[in-house]
mmCIF file of C-alpha atoms in Angstrom:
data_model
loop_
_atom_site.group_PDB
_atom_site.id
_atom_site.type_symbol
_atom_site.label_atom_id
_atom_site.label_comp_id
_atom_site.label_asym_id
_atom_site.label_seq_id
_atom_site.Cartn_x
_atom_site.Cartn_y
_atom_site.Cartn_z
ATOM 1 C CA MET A 9 161.771 189.595 40.320
ATOM 2 C CA GLY A 10 158.264 189.012 38.331
ATOM 3 C CA LEU A 11 154.824 189.915 40.018
ATOM 4 C CA GLY A 12 154.237 185.996 40.046
ATOM 5 C CA CYS A 13 157.071 185.876 42.715
ATOM 6 C CA ALA A 14 155.422 187.922 45.270
ATOM 7 C CA ARG A 15 152.133 186.819 44.091
ATOM 8 C CA ARG A 16 151.047 185.227 47.450
ATOM 9 C CA ALA A 17 152.073 188.155 49.126
ATOM 10 C CA LEU A 18 150.185 190.529 46.846
ATOM 11 C CA CYS A 19 146.802 188.387 47.455
ATOM 12 C CA ARG A 20 147.624 188.565 51.250
ATOM 13 C CA TYR A 21 148.170 192.133 51.797
ATOM 14 C CA SER A 22 146.171 193.960 48.893
ATOM 15 C CA PRO A 23 142.986 192.527 47.443
ATOM 16 C CA GLY A 24 144.300 192.540 43.704
ATOM 17 C CA VAL A 25 147.085 193.685 41.149
ATOM 18 C CA ARG A 26 146.906 197.287 41.534
ATOM 19 C CA ILE A 27 147.767 199.220 38.491
ATOM 20 C CA VAL A 28 148.718 203.070 37.920
ATOM 21 C CA LEU A 29 147.759 204.049 34.187
ATOM 22 C CA ILE A 30 149.532 207.110 33.122
ATOM 23 C CA GLY A 31 147.985 208.381 29.605
ATOM 24 C CA PHE A 32 144.351 208.429 28.907
ATOM 25 C CA GLY A 33 143.853 208.817 25.418
ATOM 26 C CA VAL A 34 143.086 206.378 23.195
ATOM 27 C CA VAL A 35 144.996 203.405 24.058
ATOM 28 C CA GLY A 36 144.505 204.391 28.027
ATOM 29 C CA GLN A 37 140.706 204.230 27.790
ATOM 30 C CA ALA A 38 140.877 201.005 25.361
ATOM 31 C CA LEU A 39 142.827 199.392 28.587
ATOM 32 C CA ALA A 40 140.438 200.766 31.089
ATOM 33 C CA THR A 41 137.176 199.253 28.739
ATOM 34 C CA MET A 42 139.252 195.785 28.552
ATOM 35 C CA LEU A 43 140.136 195.463 32.235
ATOM 36 C CA HIS A 44 136.588 196.113 33.054
ATOM 37 C CA ALA A 45 134.942 193.806 30.356
ATOM 38 C CA GLN A 46 137.532 190.874 30.948
ATOM 39 C CA ARG A 47 137.912 191.187 34.765
ATOM 40 C CA GLN A 48 136.821 187.724 35.464
ATOM 41 C CA ALA A 49 138.803 185.916 32.984
ATOM 42 C CA LEU A 50 142.146 188.370 33.980
ATOM 43 C CA GLU A 51 141.669 187.320 37.694
ATOM 44 C CA ARG A 52 141.483 183.758 36.868
ATOM 45 C CA ARG A 53 144.903 184.082 34.953
ATOM 46 C CA LEU A 54 146.691 186.469 37.188
ATOM 47 C CA GLY A 55 145.455 185.001 40.651
ATOM 48 C CA ALA A 56 144.062 188.127 41.761
ATOM 49 C CA GLU A 57 141.788 190.949 40.606
ATOM 50 C CA ALA A 58 143.458 193.817 38.085
ATOM 51 C CA ARG A 59 142.312 197.175 39.237
ATOM 52 C CA LEU A 60 143.119 200.678 38.560
ATOM 53 C CA VAL A 61 144.038 202.624 41.485
ATOM 54 C CA ALA A 62 144.833 205.522 39.663
ATOM 55 C CA VAL A 63 144.589 207.330 36.341
ATOM 56 C CA CYS A 64 146.253 210.513 34.926
ATOM 57 C CA ASP A 65 145.427 212.485 32.182
ATOM 58 C CA SER A 66 147.127 215.579 30.603
ATOM 59 C CA ARG A 67 144.864 217.480 32.838
ATOM 60 C CA GLY A 68 144.612 215.598 36.290
ATOM 61 C CA CYS A 69 144.329 212.489 38.010
ATOM 62 C CA ALA A 70 141.756 210.081 39.630
ATOM 63 C CA LEU A 71 142.961 207.797 42.740
ATOM 64 C CA ALA A 72 140.946 205.169 44.809
ATOM 65 C CA PRO A 73 142.757 202.816 46.306
ATOM 66 C CA ALA A 74 139.977 200.220 46.447
ATOM 67 C CA GLY A 75 139.831 200.938 42.725
ATOM 68 C CA LEU A 76 138.456 203.133 40.177
ATOM 69 C CA ASP A 77 135.025 202.570 38.319
ATOM 70 C CA ALA A 78 136.014 202.403 34.558
ATOM 71 C CA PRO A 79 132.614 203.213 32.847
ATOM 72 C CA THR A 80 132.701 206.973 35.230
ATOM 73 C CA LEU A 81 136.262 207.379 33.944
ATOM 74 C CA LEU A 82 135.045 206.972 30.487
ATOM 75 C CA GLU A 83 132.314 209.006 30.570
ATOM 76 C CA ALA A 84 134.570 211.926 31.923
ATOM 77 C CA LYS A 85 136.522 211.615 28.811
ATOM 78 C CA ALA A 86 133.428 211.393 26.400
ATOM 79 C CA GLU A 87 132.392 214.776 28.206
ATOM 80 C CA LYS A 88 135.678 216.327 27.135
ATOM 81 C CA LYS A 89 136.640 216.455 30.903
ATOM 82 C CA SER A 90 139.482 215.502 32.834
ATOM 83 C CA VAL A 91 139.920 212.485 35.322
ATOM 84 C CA GLY A 92 141.196 214.979 37.520
ATOM 85 C CA ASP A 93 137.706 216.632 37.407
ATOM 86 C CA ILE A 94 135.591 213.588 38.668
ATOM 87 C CA PRO A 95 133.838 214.171 42.077
ATOM 88 C CA GLY A 96 135.374 212.284 45.187
ATOM 89 C CA VAL A 97 138.555 210.754 43.302
ATOM 90 C CA GLY A 98 139.468 213.608 41.216
ATOM 91 C CA GLN A 99 142.794 215.785 42.064
ATOM 92 C CA ARG A 100 145.281 218.190 40.405
ATOM 93 C CA ILE A 101 148.178 216.457 41.476
ATOM 94 C CA ASP A 102 151.741 215.764 39.770
ATOM 95 C CA THR A 103 151.967 212.721 37.922
ATOM 96 C CA MET A 104 155.416 211.883 39.440
ATOM 97 C CA ARG A 105 153.871 212.146 42.747
ATOM 98 C CA VAL A 106 151.395 209.591 42.173
ATOM 99 C CA VAL A 107 153.818 207.160 40.403
ATOM 100 C CA LEU A 108 156.080 207.287 43.625
ATOM 101 C CA ARG A 109 153.949 207.699 46.174
ATOM 102 C CA THR A 110 150.558 205.630 45.107
ATOM 103 C CA ALA A 111 150.520 202.045 46.864
ATOM 104 C CA ALA A 112 150.521 200.137 43.734
ATOM 105 C CA ASP A 113 152.270 196.927 41.924
ATOM 106 C CA VAL A 114 152.581 198.113 38.138
ATOM 107 C CA VAL A 115 153.010 201.759 36.623
ATOM 108 C CA VAL A 116 151.537 201.451 32.998
ATOM 109 C CA GLN A 117 152.997 204.216 30.616
ATOM 110 C CA THR A 118 150.401 204.943 27.661
ATOM 111 C CA SER A 119 151.254 208.771 27.160
ATOM 112 C CA PRO A 120 151.933 209.973 23.422
ATOM 113 C CA SER A 121 155.543 208.816 22.164
ATOM 114 C CA ASP A 122 157.177 212.488 21.983
ATOM 115 C CA LEU A 123 160.807 212.179 20.815
ATOM 116 C CA LYS A 124 161.291 215.899 21.676
ATOM 117 C CA HIS A 125 160.579 215.792 25.066
ATOM 118 C CA PRO A 126 160.846 212.206 26.435
ATOM 119 C CA ARG A 127 161.704 213.104 29.741
ATOM 120 C CA PRO A 128 158.503 212.965 31.788
ATOM 121 C CA ALA A 129 157.833 209.470 30.417
ATOM 122 C CA LEU A 130 161.316 208.221 31.175
ATOM 123 C CA ASP A 131 161.244 209.554 34.793
ATOM 124 C CA HIS A 132 157.725 207.751 34.983
ATOM 125 C CA LEU A 133 159.441 204.664 33.843
ATOM 126 C CA LEU A 134 162.459 204.963 35.662
ATOM 127 C CA GLY A 135 160.648 206.155 39.114
ATOM 128 C CA ALA A 136 158.174 203.266 39.307
ATOM 129 C CA MET A 137 160.992 200.662 39.033
ATOM 130 C CA ARG A 138 163.025 202.245 41.622
ATOM 131 C CA ALA A 139 159.790 202.634 43.906
ATOM 132 C CA GLY A 140 160.075 198.736 43.396
ATOM 133 C CA LYS A 141 156.817 198.738 41.110
ATOM 134 C CA HIS A 142 157.025 196.778 37.701
ATOM 135 C CA ALA A 143 156.496 199.295 34.350
ATOM 136 C CA VAL A 144 154.663 198.625 31.167
ATOM 137 C CA SER A 145 155.367 201.124 28.526
ATOM 138 C CA VAL A 146 153.827 201.565 25.124
ATOM 139 C CA ASN A 147 155.394 204.720 24.908
ATOM 140 C CA LYS A 148 158.361 204.453 22.452
ATOM 141 C CA ALA A 149 160.063 207.799 23.082
ATOM 142 C CA PRO A 150 161.987 206.890 26.636
ATOM 143 C CA LEU A 151 162.585 203.336 25.134
ATOM 144 C CA ALA A 152 163.977 204.886 22.057
ATOM 145 C CA VAL A 153 166.557 206.935 23.932
ATOM 146 C CA ALA A 154 167.549 205.366 26.719
ATOM 147 C CA MET A 155 166.527 201.461 26.429
ATOM 148 C CA PRO A 156 169.686 199.981 27.685
ATOM 149 C CA ALA A 157 169.476 202.285 31.328
ATOM 150 C CA LEU A 158 165.943 201.244 31.520
ATOM 151 C CA LEU A 159 166.860 197.432 31.301
ATOM 152 C CA GLU A 160 169.506 197.987 33.473
ATOM 153 C CA SER A 161 167.013 199.682 35.870
ATOM 154 C CA ALA A 162 164.659 196.742 35.733
ATOM 155 C CA ARG A 163 167.437 194.316 36.482
ATOM 156 C CA TYR A 164 168.866 196.620 39.470
ATOM 157 C CA ASN A 165 165.563 197.061 41.281
ATOM 158 C CA ARG A 166 164.648 193.020 40.486
ATOM 159 C CA VAL A 167 161.070 194.233 38.974
ATOM 160 C CA SER A 168 159.938 193.801 35.265
ATOM 161 C CA LEU A 169 159.997 196.134 32.272
ATOM 162 C CA ALA A 170 157.649 195.175 29.722
ATOM 163 C CA TYR A 171 157.049 196.843 26.487
ATOM 164 C CA SER A 172 155.051 194.455 23.647
ATOM 165 C CA GLY A 173 152.806 196.893 22.620
ATOM 166 C CA THR A 174 155.588 199.250 21.394
ATOM 167 C CA VAL A 175 156.057 197.513 18.140
ATOM 168 C CA GLY A 176 153.519 195.790 16.072
ATOM 169 C CA ALA A 177 150.827 196.567 18.911
ATOM 170 C CA ALA A 178 148.954 193.129 19.390
ATOM 171 C CA THR A 179 151.102 191.118 16.702
ATOM 172 C CA PRO A 180 153.774 189.759 18.889
ATOM 173 C CA VAL A 181 156.948 190.920 16.928
ATOM 174 C CA LEU A 182 158.907 191.323 19.990
ATOM 175 C CA ALA A 183 158.110 187.984 21.465
ATOM 176 C CA LEU A 184 158.793 186.222 18.219
ATOM 177 C CA ALA A 185 162.141 188.242 17.957
ATOM 178 C CA ALA A 186 163.260 186.576 21.368
ATOM 179 C CA ARG A 187 161.875 183.214 20.332
ATOM 180 C CA LEU A 188 163.770 183.061 17.200
ATOM 181 C CA ALA A 189 167.117 184.213 18.732
ATOM 182 C CA THR A 190 166.620 180.895 21.665
ATOM 183 C CA GLY A 191 168.716 178.376 19.437
ATOM 184 C CA ASP A 192 169.786 180.604 16.439
ATOM 185 C CA THR A 193 171.108 184.033 15.480
ATOM 186 C CA ILE A 194 169.428 186.738 13.988
ATOM 187 C CA THR A 195 171.479 187.824 11.491
ATOM 188 C CA GLY A 196 169.255 190.617 9.680
ATOM 189 C CA ILE A 197 165.851 192.158 10.253
ATOM 190 C CA ARG A 198 163.839 193.841 7.168
ATOM 191 C CA ALA A 199 160.533 195.580 8.453
ATOM 192 C CA ILE A 200 157.322 197.778 7.651
ATOM 193 C CA ILE A 201 156.222 198.706 11.331
ATOM 194 C CA ASN A 202 154.145 201.959 10.531
ATOM 195 C CA GLY A 203 151.058 201.377 9.099
ATOM 196 C CA THR A 204 150.294 205.314 8.255
ATOM 197 C CA THR A 205 152.923 205.166 5.879
ATOM 198 C CA ASN A 206 152.478 201.904 4.415
ATOM 199 C CA PHE A 207 148.828 202.884 3.741
ATOM 200 C CA ILE A 208 150.102 206.133 1.862
ATOM 201 C CA LEU A 209 152.494 204.329 -0.278
ATOM 202 C CA SER A 210 149.986 201.688 -1.132
ATOM 203 C CA ARG A 211 147.662 204.103 -2.057
ATOM 204 C CA MET A 212 150.023 205.648 -4.299
ATOM 205 C CA ALA A 213 151.053 202.654 -6.066
ATOM 206 C CA GLU A 214 147.595 201.278 -6.532
ATOM 207 C CA CYS A 215 145.614 204.606 -7.142
ATOM 208 C CA ASP A 216 148.529 206.390 -8.707
ATOM 209 C CA GLU A 217 148.066 208.887 -6.233
ATOM 210 C CA PRO A 218 150.825 211.951 -5.707
ATOM 211 C CA PHE A 219 151.964 211.556 -2.179
ATOM 212 C CA GLU A 220 149.774 214.821 -0.638
ATOM 213 C CA ALA A 221 146.453 213.274 -2.111
ATOM 214 C CA ALA A 222 147.309 209.823 -0.629
ATOM 215 C CA LEU A 223 148.252 211.592 2.793
ATOM 216 C CA ALA A 224 145.005 213.405 2.919
ATOM 217 C CA HIS A 225 142.950 210.148 2.398
ATOM 218 C CA ALA A 226 144.985 208.898 4.962
ATOM 219 C CA VAL A 227 144.036 211.823 7.391
ATOM 220 C CA LYS A 228 140.584 211.213 6.180
ATOM 221 C CA LEU A 229 140.089 207.492 7.368
ATOM 222 C CA GLY A 230 141.806 208.182 10.313
ATOM 223 C CA TYR A 231 145.111 206.422 9.543
ATOM 224 C CA ALA A 232 147.190 209.547 9.829
ATOM 225 C CA GLU A 233 147.122 212.496 12.340
ATOM 226 C CA THR A 234 146.768 215.768 11.541
ATOM 227 C CA ASP A 235 150.351 216.345 11.942
ATOM 228 C CA PRO A 236 151.855 213.342 10.735
ATOM 229 C CA SER A 237 155.426 214.182 11.040
ATOM 230 C CA ASN A 238 156.458 211.422 13.181
ATOM 231 C CA ASP A 239 154.828 209.080 10.515
ATOM 232 C CA ILE A 240 155.677 210.649 7.163
ATOM 233 C CA ASP A 241 159.324 211.468 8.554
ATOM 234 C CA GLY A 242 160.259 208.160 9.713
ATOM 235 C CA ILE A 243 160.499 208.904 13.314
ATOM 236 C CA ASP A 244 157.772 206.599 14.324
ATOM 237 C CA THR A 245 159.275 203.733 12.291
ATOM 238 C CA ALA A 246 163.270 204.676 13.981
ATOM 239 C CA MET A 247 161.786 204.519 17.277
ATOM 240 C CA LYS A 248 160.214 201.082 16.772
ATOM 241 C CA LEU A 249 163.503 199.848 15.262
ATOM 242 C CA VAL A 250 165.853 200.945 18.106
ATOM 243 C CA ILE A 251 163.411 199.035 20.474
ATOM 244 C CA LEU A 252 163.589 196.061 18.169
ATOM 245 C CA ALA A 253 167.187 196.097 17.807
ATOM 246 C CA ASN A 254 167.843 196.342 21.669
ATOM 247 C CA HIS A 255 165.257 193.374 22.032
ATOM 248 C CA ALA A 256 166.335 191.175 19.284
ATOM 249 C CA GLY A 257 170.045 191.351 20.182
ATOM 250 C CA GLY A 258 173.108 191.234 18.145
ATOM 251 C CA VAL A 259 174.397 194.203 16.010
ATOM 252 C CA GLY A 260 171.864 196.141 16.975
ATOM 253 C CA LYS A 261 171.805 195.737 20.862
ATOM 254 C CA GLY A 262 172.747 199.054 23.096
ATOM 255 C CA CYS A 263 171.890 201.383 20.481
ATOM 256 C CA SER A 264 169.497 204.433 20.730
ATOM 257 C CA TYR A 265 167.458 206.664 18.429
ATOM 258 C CA SER A 266 170.917 208.688 17.342
ATOM 259 C CA ASP A 267 172.381 205.514 16.044
ATOM 260 C CA VAL A 268 169.532 205.105 13.353
ATOM 261 C CA SER A 269 169.980 206.804 9.735
ATOM 262 C CA VAL A 270 166.489 207.917 9.007
ATOM 263 C CA GLN A 271 164.977 209.065 5.730
ATOM 264 C CA GLY A 272 160.807 209.368 5.657
ATOM 265 C CA ILE A 273 158.445 209.585 2.761
ATOM 266 C CA ARG A 274 157.511 213.000 2.748
ATOM 267 C CA GLY A 275 157.172 214.732 -0.484
ATOM 268 C CA LEU A 276 158.159 211.272 -2.366
ATOM 269 C CA PRO A 277 157.460 211.719 -6.212
ATOM 270 C CA ILE A 278 154.756 209.594 -7.595
ATOM 271 C CA GLU A 279 157.383 209.024 -10.706
ATOM 272 C CA ARG A 280 159.550 207.088 -8.318
ATOM 273 C CA VAL A 281 156.745 204.837 -7.365
ATOM 274 C CA ARG A 282 155.753 204.472 -11.208
ATOM 275 C CA GLU A 283 159.302 203.988 -12.080
ATOM 276 C CA ALA A 284 159.124 200.868 -9.294
ATOM 277 C CA ARG A 285 156.129 199.364 -10.707
ATOM 278 C CA ALA A 286 157.581 199.247 -14.036
ATOM 279 C CA ARG A 287 160.187 197.387 -12.845
ATOM 280 C CA GLY A 288 157.876 194.906 -10.532
ATOM 281 C CA LYS A 289 158.595 196.414 -7.672
ATOM 282 C CA VAL A 290 156.841 198.434 -5.174
ATOM 283 C CA ILE A 291 158.376 201.127 -2.679
ATOM 284 C CA LYS A 292 157.846 200.711 1.047
ATOM 285 C CA LEU A 293 159.117 202.425 4.052
ATOM 286 C CA ILE A 294 161.791 199.381 5.279
ATOM 287 C CA ALA A 295 163.247 199.649 8.639
ATOM 288 C CA SER A 296 166.480 197.471 8.337
ATOM 289 C CA ILE A 297 169.250 196.088 11.021
ATOM 290 C CA SER A 298 172.445 194.440 9.288
ATOM 291 C CA GLU A 299 175.984 194.525 9.855
ATOM 292 C CA ARG A 300 175.974 197.909 8.133
ATOM 293 C CA GLY A 301 173.711 199.486 10.963
ATOM 294 C CA LEU A 302 170.367 200.857 11.499
ATOM 295 C CA LEU A 303 168.467 202.228 8.583
ATOM 296 C CA VAL A 304 165.057 203.541 7.957
ATOM 297 C CA ALA A 305 164.318 204.504 4.240
ATOM 298 C CA PRO A 306 161.992 204.240 1.472
ATOM 299 C CA THR A 307 163.025 200.922 -0.296
ATOM 300 C CA GLU A 308 161.963 198.773 -3.516
ATOM 301 C CA VAL A 309 160.743 195.574 -2.927
ATOM 302 C CA ASP A 310 159.938 192.856 -5.294
ATOM 303 C CA VAL A 311 155.882 192.699 -5.812
ATOM 304 C CA ASP A 312 156.067 189.084 -4.536
ATOM 305 C CA SER A 313 158.216 189.873 -1.380
ATOM 306 C CA PRO A 314 156.301 188.814 1.927
ATOM 307 C CA LEU A 315 157.154 192.621 2.872
ATOM 308 C CA ASN A 316 154.787 193.859 0.061
ATOM 309 C CA VAL A 317 151.514 193.680 2.476
ATOM 310 C CA PRO A 318 148.442 195.984 1.832
ATOM 311 C CA ARG A 319 146.985 199.248 3.168
ATOM 312 C CA ASN A 320 147.975 199.602 7.189
ATOM 313 C CA MET A 321 149.485 196.120 7.589
ATOM 314 C CA ASN A 322 152.961 195.519 9.084
ATOM 315 C CA ALA A 323 155.475 193.061 8.250
ATOM 316 C CA VAL A 324 158.597 191.977 9.905
ATOM 317 C CA THR A 325 161.208 189.474 8.261
ATOM 318 C CA PHE A 326 163.647 187.720 10.308
ATOM 319 C CA SER A 327 166.886 186.538 8.558
ATOM 320 C CA MET A 328 168.146 183.508 10.589
ATOM 321 C CA HIS A 329 171.618 181.784 10.412
ATOM 322 C CA ASN A 330 170.413 178.413 10.168
ATOM 323 C CA ALA A 331 166.336 178.903 9.671
ATOM 324 C CA GLY A 332 166.521 181.492 6.634
ATOM 325 C CA ASP A 333 163.987 184.130 6.564
ATOM 326 C CA VAL A 334 160.790 184.151 8.952
ATOM 327 C CA THR A 335 158.153 186.514 8.168
ATOM 328 C CA LEU A 336 155.314 187.763 10.781
ATOM 329 C CA VAL A 337 152.434 189.937 9.365
ATOM 330 C CA GLY A 338 149.977 191.735 11.486
ATOM 331 C CA ARG A 339 148.061 194.932 12.168
ATOM 332 C CA GLY A 340 150.319 197.044 13.975
ATOM 333 C CA ALA A 341 148.371 199.912 15.524
ATOM 334 C CA GLY A 342 144.873 200.569 16.934
ATOM 335 C CA GLY A 343 143.771 201.576 20.536
ATOM 336 C CA ALA A 344 142.208 198.030 21.376
ATOM 337 C CA GLU A 345 145.206 196.080 19.717
ATOM 338 C CA THR A 346 147.508 198.146 21.941
ATOM 339 C CA ALA A 347 145.952 197.479 24.944
ATOM 340 C CA THR A 348 145.852 193.820 24.277
ATOM 341 C CA ALA A 349 149.633 194.000 24.167
ATOM 342 C CA ILE A 350 149.346 195.508 27.675
ATOM 343 C CA VAL A 351 147.218 193.169 28.615
ATOM 344 C CA ARG A 352 149.149 190.438 27.337
ATOM 345 C CA ASP A 353 152.466 192.037 29.447
ATOM 346 C CA LEU A 354 150.421 192.511 32.548
ATOM 347 C CA ILE A 355 149.673 188.598 32.557
ATOM 348 C CA GLU A 356 153.121 187.385 31.595
ATOM 349 C CA ILE A 357 154.421 189.504 34.579
ATOM 350 C CA GLY A 358 151.846 188.346 36.809
ATOM 351 C CA THR A 359 152.780 184.524 35.892
ATOM 352 C CA ARG A 360 156.596 184.557 35.860
#
């Protein structure tokens, strides 16, 4: 059951669409800013006010049934404090308790994707849906390890699970995949879905920089984390590939992270990049879905290929049975971009 099915009851019994936000880093803060700045436009789209009734970071939670003040939340983070320290609304409370017991309509999960420890985020999503709440996630880890179970939980509990921001951020990769699969068959996918690795590889090709120098430049510009392992080892790309495969259906449906063969770009020799360039090729970290399975690996592509996108851009090519190849290009990361995808999910849930 979508939020739209219960919208009249929602407006009658509570003055707005009540949101629990788990995770208040770059994406969570961008979402709070967006909900505050666009509150009137969102109210027109949803037919009800969208308000944060609980926000949790790694050290505490802020709760207010009437709605939390976004500028106050953001000020606390700017001062390096937890939202749990905000006078009057802050609490040191277990996040799962907030998910289960807070009177809310949607739980939004924006905490960092940690494939080694996916359980907390997975429990938040499952707990929310079992409690009759809709769930929106940009945390990739729970979907990468248990997407079929999460989708089944949403169906069983008659709620919505939305995750458009996990792949492509604001670029509507998943929406296009679903649309293309209507009336045609997706026979294969080749994609660049990690902006950090694409920036590094572009830098190596264009500036003839060794891997370590290109990585250092990416860290300096903020394109890579201080610990870039998730990106350069192909983990982030593989998590996104699992989500895309399950969403698009076909050969990858029902898969999990363990089904992906993963090879990253850590330590990629500059000689390999030069040799590819001499043949009119470039090396990209390509995520692919085909009859042979799911694969993430540095792969040569033609310089005139639509997948030869620059810097930190993303590109996805869908091979269709009837329509041929369709490619989507766009920015695939960033706090504001990912928050935009969350807002899009909230609107789509609310208007179903």
